[in-house]
């Protein structure tokens, strides 16, 4: 793994990070519109400069206890399969530059679905989990979100 610049965020008591190249922007929390019948991990949709963006509760996707109950928390906006998505997190901590030697494999004792993880960054006494947002959504889930987005765009 090469050196990376990552955005660090918190969900519950755990710090995570994602490669900044995968992030389109970080948005302050906005009121979302709940969409009846949407999967439980979808908080709702927001209007982000004219685009309808579904907001995913990342804590629910990762099965982590968290403060996130709505889109009033920071939103990490990314694009997957030509679909713009927002991931609601508890807090954005900052941006770090990570050297290749700081990365290690994901320990099996972590209580996060490991297929989402690219590894762990160890800094001082702290462990930051490197998350691959592209792997958090299955093809079926992306299709559900795409349908939801198209339905909301018509309204």
PDB file of C-alpha atoms in Angstrom:
ATOM      1  CA  UNK A   1       0.000   0.000   0.000  1.00  0.00           C
ATOM      2  CA  UNK A   2       1.389   3.420  -0.933  1.00  0.00           C
ATOM      3  CA  UNK A   3       1.363   6.607   1.112  1.00  0.00           C
ATOM      4  CA  UNK A   4      -2.135   8.116   1.320  1.00  0.00           C
ATOM      5  CA  UNK A   5      -3.888  11.238   2.434  1.00  0.00           C
ATOM      6  CA  UNK A   6      -6.977  10.300   4.410  1.00  0.00           C
ATOM      7  CA  UNK A   7      -9.930  12.033   5.988  1.00  0.00           C
ATOM      8  CA  UNK A   8     -10.442  10.864   9.583  1.00  0.00           C
ATOM      9  CA  UNK A   9     -13.896  10.620  11.152  1.00  0.00           C
ATOM     10  CA  UNK A  10     -15.497   9.105  14.209  1.00  0.00           C
ATOM     11  CA  UNK A  11     -18.400   6.711  14.579  1.00  0.00           C
ATOM     12  CA  UNK A  12     -19.204   5.991  18.203  1.00  0.00           C
ATOM     13  CA  UNK A  13     -15.870   5.702  19.992  1.00  0.00           C
ATOM     14  CA  UNK A  14     -13.931   4.392  16.974  1.00  0.00           C
ATOM     15  CA  UNK A  15     -11.930   6.456  14.501  1.00  0.00           C
ATOM     16  CA  UNK A  16     -12.074   5.561  10.824  1.00  0.00           C
ATOM     17  CA  UNK A  17     -10.505   7.068   7.753  1.00  0.00           C
ATOM     18  CA  UNK A  18     -10.995   6.936   3.998  1.00  0.00           C
ATOM     19  CA  UNK A  19      -8.691   7.788   1.143  1.00  0.00           C
ATOM     20  CA  UNK A  20      -9.322  11.452   0.368  1.00  0.00           C
ATOM     21  CA  UNK A  21      -9.223  10.667  -3.366  1.00  0.00           C
ATOM     22  CA  UNK A  22     -12.545   8.810  -2.904  1.00  0.00           C
ATOM     23  CA  UNK A  23     -14.230  11.819  -1.258  1.00  0.00           C
ATOM     24  CA  UNK A  24     -15.977  14.452  -3.375  1.00  0.00           C
ATOM     25  CA  UNK A  25     -16.687  16.726  -0.420  1.00  0.00           C
ATOM     26  CA  UNK A  26     -17.600  16.915   3.241  1.00  0.00           C
ATOM     27  CA  UNK A  27     -20.866  18.687   3.925  1.00  0.00           C
ATOM     28  CA  UNK A  28     -22.192  20.097   7.161  1.00  0.00           C
ATOM     29  CA  UNK A  29     -25.227  18.219   8.370  1.00  0.00           C
ATOM     30  CA  UNK A  30     -28.466  19.113   6.623  1.00  0.00           C
ATOM     31  CA  UNK A  31     -32.068  18.252   7.243  1.00  0.00           C
ATOM     32  CA  UNK A  32     -32.884  15.204   5.200  1.00  0.00           C
ATOM     33  CA  UNK A  33     -36.207  14.153   3.786  1.00  0.00           C
ATOM     34  CA  UNK A  34     -37.266  10.727   5.013  1.00  0.00           C
ATOM     35  CA  UNK A  35     -38.312   8.384   2.224  1.00  0.00           C
ATOM     36  CA  UNK A  36     -40.973   5.866   3.317  1.00  0.00           C
ATOM     37  CA  UNK A  37     -40.113   2.291   2.432  1.00  0.00           C
ATOM     38  CA  UNK A  38     -36.388   2.938   2.114  1.00  0.00           C
ATOM     39  CA  UNK A  39     -33.900   0.485   3.654  1.00  0.00           C
ATOM     40  CA  UNK A  40     -33.185   1.086   7.367  1.00  0.00           C
ATOM     41  CA  UNK A  41     -29.610   2.263   6.730  1.00  0.00           C
ATOM     42  CA  UNK A  42     -30.868   5.180   4.596  1.00  0.00           C
ATOM     43  CA  UNK A  43     -31.551   8.266   6.702  1.00  0.00           C
ATOM     44  CA  UNK A  44     -33.184  10.077   3.798  1.00  0.00           C
ATOM     45  CA  UNK A  45     -32.190  12.314   0.903  1.00  0.00           C
ATOM     46  CA  UNK A  46     -30.817  15.851   0.749  1.00  0.00           C
ATOM     47  CA  UNK A  47     -30.671  18.437  -1.990  1.00  0.00           C
ATOM     48  CA  UNK A  48     -26.981  19.186  -2.497  1.00  0.00           C
ATOM     49  CA  UNK A  49     -26.685  22.067  -4.980  1.00  0.00           C
ATOM     50  CA  UNK A  50     -29.514  20.733  -7.106  1.00  0.00           C
ATOM     51  CA  UNK A  51     -28.609  17.037  -6.864  1.00  0.00           C
ATOM     52  CA  UNK A  52     -30.664  14.564  -4.858  1.00  0.00           C
ATOM     53  CA  UNK A  53     -28.184  12.693  -2.640  1.00  0.00           C
ATOM     54  CA  UNK A  54     -29.222   9.659  -0.571  1.00  0.00           C
ATOM     55  CA  UNK A  55     -27.734   9.737   2.947  1.00  0.00           C
ATOM     56  CA  UNK A  56     -26.453   6.453   4.360  1.00  0.00           C
ATOM     57  CA  UNK A  57     -26.154   5.954   8.115  1.00  0.00           C
ATOM     58  CA  UNK A  58     -22.636   4.506   8.097  1.00  0.00           C
ATOM     59  CA  UNK A  59     -22.963   3.329  11.711  1.00  0.00           C
ATOM     60  CA  UNK A  60     -25.938   1.136  10.753  1.00  0.00           C
ATOM     61  CA  UNK A  61     -24.103  -0.210   7.708  1.00  0.00           C
ATOM     62  CA  UNK A  62     -21.139  -1.135   9.909  1.00  0.00           C
ATOM     63  CA  UNK A  63     -23.361  -2.297  12.804  1.00  0.00           C
ATOM     64  CA  UNK A  64     -21.762   0.117  15.283  1.00  0.00           C
ATOM     65  CA  UNK A  65     -23.511   1.970  18.113  1.00  0.00           C
ATOM     66  CA  UNK A  66     -23.461   5.666  17.316  1.00  0.00           C
ATOM     67  CA  UNK A  67     -25.013   9.050  17.912  1.00  0.00           C
ATOM     68  CA  UNK A  68     -26.042   9.340  14.248  1.00  0.00           C
ATOM     69  CA  UNK A  69     -29.818   9.361  13.989  1.00  0.00           C
ATOM     70  CA  UNK A  70     -30.271  11.936  11.259  1.00  0.00           C
ATOM     71  CA  UNK A  71     -28.342  13.890   8.658  1.00  0.00           C
ATOM     72  CA  UNK A  72     -27.544  16.724  11.097  1.00  0.00           C
ATOM     73  CA  UNK A  73     -24.119  15.122  11.458  1.00  0.00           C
ATOM     74  CA  UNK A  74     -21.293  15.698   8.952  1.00  0.00           C
ATOM     75  CA  UNK A  75     -21.791  13.997   5.608  1.00  0.00           C
ATOM     76  CA  UNK A  76     -18.955  12.503   3.578  1.00  0.00           C
ATOM     77  CA  UNK A  77     -20.021  12.672  -0.069  1.00  0.00           C
ATOM     78  CA  UNK A  78     -18.606  10.163  -2.518  1.00  0.00           C
ATOM     79  CA  UNK A  79     -19.504   8.667  -5.877  1.00  0.00           C
ATOM     80  CA  UNK A  80     -20.001   4.976  -6.537  1.00  0.00           C
ATOM     81  CA  UNK A  81     -20.966   3.481  -9.843  1.00  0.00           C
ATOM     82  CA  UNK A  82     -21.929   6.961 -11.148  1.00  0.00           C
ATOM     83  CA  UNK A  83     -24.171   7.449  -8.105  1.00  0.00           C
ATOM     84  CA  UNK A  84     -23.568  10.253  -5.622  1.00  0.00           C
ATOM     85  CA  UNK A  85     -23.944   9.090  -1.997  1.00  0.00           C
ATOM     86  CA  UNK A  86     -23.554  10.762   1.369  1.00  0.00           C
ATOM     87  CA  UNK A  87     -22.361   8.893   4.458  1.00  0.00           C
ATOM     88  CA  UNK A  88     -23.427  10.395   7.777  1.00  0.00           C
ATOM     89  CA  UNK A  89     -20.786  10.106  10.535  1.00  0.00           C
ATOM     90  CA  UNK A  90     -20.625  11.331  14.143  1.00  0.00           C
ATOM     91  CA  UNK A  91     -17.761  13.752  13.625  1.00  0.00           C
ATOM     92  CA  UNK A  92     -15.038  14.626  11.117  1.00  0.00           C
ATOM     93  CA  UNK A  93     -11.717  14.761  12.962  1.00  0.00           C
ATOM     94  CA  UNK A  94      -9.364  15.983  10.239  1.00  0.00           C
ATOM     95  CA  UNK A  95      -7.006  15.044   7.442  1.00  0.00           C
ATOM     96  CA  UNK A  96      -3.839  12.996   7.885  1.00  0.00           C
ATOM     97  CA  UNK A  97      -0.990  11.914   5.640  1.00  0.00           C
ATOM     98  CA  UNK A  98      -0.202   8.248   6.204  1.00  0.00           C
ATOM     99  CA  UNK A  99       3.094   6.636   5.295  1.00  0.00           C
ATOM    100  CA  UNK A 100       3.107   3.121   3.904  1.00  0.00           C
ATOM    101  CA  UNK A 101       4.843   1.734   7.007  1.00  0.00           C
ATOM    102  CA  UNK A 102       1.979   2.945   9.258  1.00  0.00           C
ATOM    103  CA  UNK A 103      -0.484   0.546   7.580  1.00  0.00           C
ATOM    104  CA  UNK A 104      -1.084  -2.977   8.840  1.00  0.00           C
ATOM    105  CA  UNK A 105      -3.584  -5.751   8.183  1.00  0.00           C
ATOM    106  CA  UNK A 106      -6.935  -5.610   9.930  1.00  0.00           C
ATOM    107  CA  UNK A 107      -6.901  -7.554  13.226  1.00  0.00           C
ATOM    108  CA  UNK A 108      -9.585 -10.255  13.275  1.00  0.00           C
ATOM    109  CA  UNK A 109     -10.791  -9.101  16.705  1.00  0.00           C
ATOM    110  CA  UNK A 110     -12.252  -5.858  15.332  1.00  0.00           C
ATOM    111  CA  UNK A 111     -16.028  -5.805  15.495  1.00  0.00           C
ATOM    112  CA  UNK A 112     -16.576  -4.350  12.035  1.00  0.00           C
ATOM    113  CA  UNK A 113     -17.413  -6.364   8.947  1.00  0.00           C
ATOM    114  CA  UNK A 114     -13.923  -6.951   7.593  1.00  0.00           C
ATOM    115  CA  UNK A 115     -14.828  -6.862   3.891  1.00  0.00           C
ATOM    116  CA  UNK A 116     -15.250  -3.079   4.272  1.00  0.00           C
ATOM    117  CA  UNK A 117     -11.754  -2.630   5.678  1.00  0.00           C
ATOM    118  CA  UNK A 118      -8.466  -1.953   3.923  1.00  0.00           C
ATOM    119  CA  UNK A 119      -6.361  -2.141   7.068  1.00  0.00           C
ATOM    120  CA  UNK A 120      -5.414  -0.332  10.237  1.00  0.00           C
ATOM    121  CA  UNK A 121      -3.258   2.724  10.794  1.00  0.00           C
ATOM    122  CA  UNK A 122      -1.325   2.809  14.045  1.00  0.00           C
ATOM    123  CA  UNK A 123      -0.344   6.226  15.351  1.00  0.00           C
ATOM    124  CA  UNK A 124       1.051   6.634  18.847  1.00  0.00           C
ATOM    125  CA  UNK A 125      -1.394   4.720  21.061  1.00  0.00           C
ATOM    126  CA  UNK A 126      -4.245   5.086  18.590  1.00  0.00           C
ATOM    127  CA  UNK A 127      -5.706   2.750  15.987  1.00  0.00           C
ATOM    128  CA  UNK A 128      -7.549   4.211  12.992  1.00  0.00           C
ATOM    129  CA  UNK A 129      -9.443   1.824  10.734  1.00  0.00           C
ATOM    130  CA  UNK A 130      -8.980   2.418   7.005  1.00  0.00           C
ATOM    131  CA  UNK A 131     -12.395   1.933   5.435  1.00  0.00           C
ATOM    132  CA  UNK A 132     -13.169   1.234   1.776  1.00  0.00           C
ATOM    133  CA  UNK A 133     -16.475   3.041   1.193  1.00  0.00           C
ATOM    134  CA  UNK A 134     -16.868   1.335  -2.205  1.00  0.00           C
ATOM    135  CA  UNK A 135     -17.235  -2.008  -0.418  1.00  0.00           C
ATOM    136  CA  UNK A 136     -19.897  -0.820   2.031  1.00  0.00           C
ATOM    137  CA  UNK A 137     -22.638  -1.067  -0.576  1.00  0.00           C
ATOM    138  CA  UNK A 138     -23.490  -4.243  -2.505  1.00  0.00           C
ATOM    139  CA  UNK A 139     -24.624  -4.065  -6.137  1.00  0.00           C
ATOM    140  CA  UNK A 140     -28.201  -4.767  -5.015  1.00  0.00           C
ATOM    141  CA  UNK A 141     -28.058  -1.963  -2.432  1.00  0.00           C
ATOM    142  CA  UNK A 142     -26.655   0.447  -5.018  1.00  0.00           C
ATOM    143  CA  UNK A 143     -29.575  -0.393  -7.323  1.00  0.00           C
ATOM    144  CA  UNK A 144     -32.048   0.222  -4.479  1.00  0.00           C
ATOM    145  CA  UNK A 145     -30.422   3.591  -3.775  1.00  0.00           C
ATOM    146  CA  UNK A 146     -30.355   4.467  -7.489  1.00  0.00           C
ATOM    147  CA  UNK A 147     -34.097   3.722  -7.746  1.00  0.00           C
ATOM    148  CA  UNK A 148     -34.751   5.810  -4.632  1.00  0.00           C
ATOM    149  CA  UNK A 149     -32.731   8.699  -6.060  1.00  0.00           C
ATOM    150  CA  UNK A 150     -34.556   8.545  -9.404  1.00  0.00           C
ATOM    151  CA  UNK A 151     -37.955   8.493  -7.681  1.00  0.00           C
ATOM    152  CA  UNK A 152     -37.044  11.529  -5.565  1.00  0.00           C
ATOM    153  CA  UNK A 153     -35.649  13.428  -8.567  1.00  0.00           C
ATOM    154  CA  UNK A 154     -39.053  13.250 -10.240  1.00  0.00           C
ATOM    155  CA  UNK A 155     -40.808  14.895  -7.277  1.00  0.00           C
TER     156      UNK A 155
END
